[in-house]
């Protein structure tokens, strides 16, 4: 019996008719890897970048056991777990961080190519350094999201690279023979305005300060409500943690909480916070929205909202974050937000958080402060 792909869903990530849980690239990766997956032993298959579980659960359906899985977004991990209950496969895989334990001794790696070349470099470094010398990496994506630079990143870590024909606008790169000089992934580092930024591959803006984030930081007043251990300032969707770190550096007694759905962001934020010596006052957690924060518990939240869901650009993400900020703020608490001016988020903020004042606006970015109802 073939695997029931139609059972897969994206929840708790956003669901809509044009946002799919499985696509032609997933099916091509599975088809192109079928021969090398046949006969694998327990624990020899690794899956990286599976969006909602299609690769993992179909491979389990076809016989794989003790599959090690890494997905960057915590929503992907949650969707995989829920899909495993609905479509079968629970107990046959483990979710792990992007460390050597994920890939040690692996014989086959199924990889959904990330959008970022730095993220691909980190993943390829890890596989080349720690997988079995015979490992076969079957890496695929939608042709429109693939570039020849991806081949170069893989060629720099593997001596053999084969490129499949395109099928349904998807393609697979198969890498073999990891190079002997492979090394662990190295985060990128830079000093920006006196602050050290540490970035693992794929994190928003890399080791740089985004122009919108810079505007938000410049606009924040000196005095902010909260900032105590019971009511820490929240850097919502923190990326490298540049906002949390900047707040902690500027206010030597303040407590800050930073969170992001992305494992690469959380690793980067932890490293950034540590590099600036503020780790004791800034906690960093992986979280979908602000799920781990209580209702009406916070006085101040800073947010530069996302507009990508995987490779899809969408304006449906930000309202979910605004609504959760509204839930977590106490009445009168402040959401400081920077957004792309053409997006016209002000009425959305008014509806989901409360009265919203424009603090500054230029053709590219707008900064607003919303007071929770
Ligand atoms: C535009 S970036 C901002 C990063 C950082 N605050 C900065 O200004 O450099 C948006 C961030 O939102 C995160 N994100 C996306 N969806 C999320 C969700 N559901 N919950 C938490 N964070 C999310 C992304 O991983 C990304 O790091």
Short mmCIF file of C-alpha atoms and ligand atoms in Angstrom, two decimals, residues 72 75 203-205 208 210 213 235-243 259-262 265 287-290 303-308 317 320-321, ligand 1:
data_model
loop_
_atom_site.label_atom_id
_atom_site.label_comp_id
_atom_site.label_asym_id
_atom_site.label_seq_id
_atom_site.Cartn_x
_atom_site.Cartn_y
_atom_site.Cartn_z
CA UNK A 72 14.65 24.01 11.70
CA UNK A 75 6.24 24.07 13.92
CA UNK A 203 19.21 32.85 10.42
CA UNK A 204 17.53 36.09 9.29
CA UNK A 205 20.03 38.78 8.17
CA UNK A 208 24.35 41.72 10.07
CA UNK A 210 18.80 44.39 9.26
CA UNK A 213 15.74 46.26 12.93
CA UNK A 235 12.37 39.95 21.84
CA UNK A 236 9.69 38.10 19.85
CA UNK A 237 10.96 36.20 16.77
CA UNK A 238 14.49 37.07 17.84
CA UNK A 239 16.61 35.79 14.93
CA UNK A 240 20.23 36.28 16.06
CA UNK A 241 18.98 37.91 19.27
CA UNK A 242 20.35 41.26 18.21
CA UNK A 243 17.42 43.19 19.76
CA UNK A 259 12.38 33.32 21.38
CA UNK A 260 12.07 32.12 17.81
CA UNK A 261 10.58 29.15 15.99
CA UNK A 262 13.89 28.45 14.22
CA UNK A 265 17.93 31.38 15.22
CA UNK A 287 8.89 28.58 20.66
CA UNK A 288 6.10 28.76 18.11
CA UNK A 289 4.73 32.28 18.58
CA UNK A 290 4.91 33.04 22.34
CA UNK A 303 8.91 42.47 16.97
CA UNK A 304 10.23 42.51 13.42
CA UNK A 305 7.74 40.01 11.96
CA UNK A 306 8.53 37.33 9.37
CA UNK A 307 7.10 37.22 5.87
CA UNK A 308 8.38 33.80 4.73
CA UNK A 317 2.30 35.06 9.09
CA UNK A 320 -0.60 35.32 13.97
CA UNK A 321 2.35 36.90 15.76
C1 LIG B 1 12.31 39.34 10.13
S1 LIG B 1 13.05 38.12 11.19
C2 LIG B 1 13.51 39.10 12.59
C3 LIG B 1 14.68 38.54 13.36
C4 LIG B 1 15.28 39.47 14.42
N1 LIG B 1 14.30 39.90 15.39
C5 LIG B 1 15.93 40.67 13.77
O1 LIG B 1 15.30 41.73 13.79
O2 LIG B 1 17.04 40.54 13.22
C6 LIG B 1 11.63 37.22 11.70
C7 LIG B 1 11.87 36.00 12.57
O3 LIG B 1 10.61 35.39 12.84
C8 LIG B 1 10.82 34.03 13.09
N2 LIG B 1 9.52 33.35 13.05
C9 LIG B 1 8.79 32.98 11.98
N3 LIG B 1 7.65 32.39 12.36
C10 LIG B 1 7.66 32.35 13.71
C11 LIG B 1 6.76 31.83 14.69
N4 LIG B 1 5.64 31.22 14.34
N5 LIG B 1 7.10 31.95 15.99
C12 LIG B 1 8.26 32.55 16.35
N6 LIG B 1 9.15 33.06 15.47
C13 LIG B 1 8.85 32.96 14.17
C14 LIG B 1 11.80 33.66 11.99
O4 LIG B 1 12.47 32.44 12.29
C15 LIG B 1 12.72 34.88 11.97
O5 LIG B 1 13.86 34.66 12.78
#
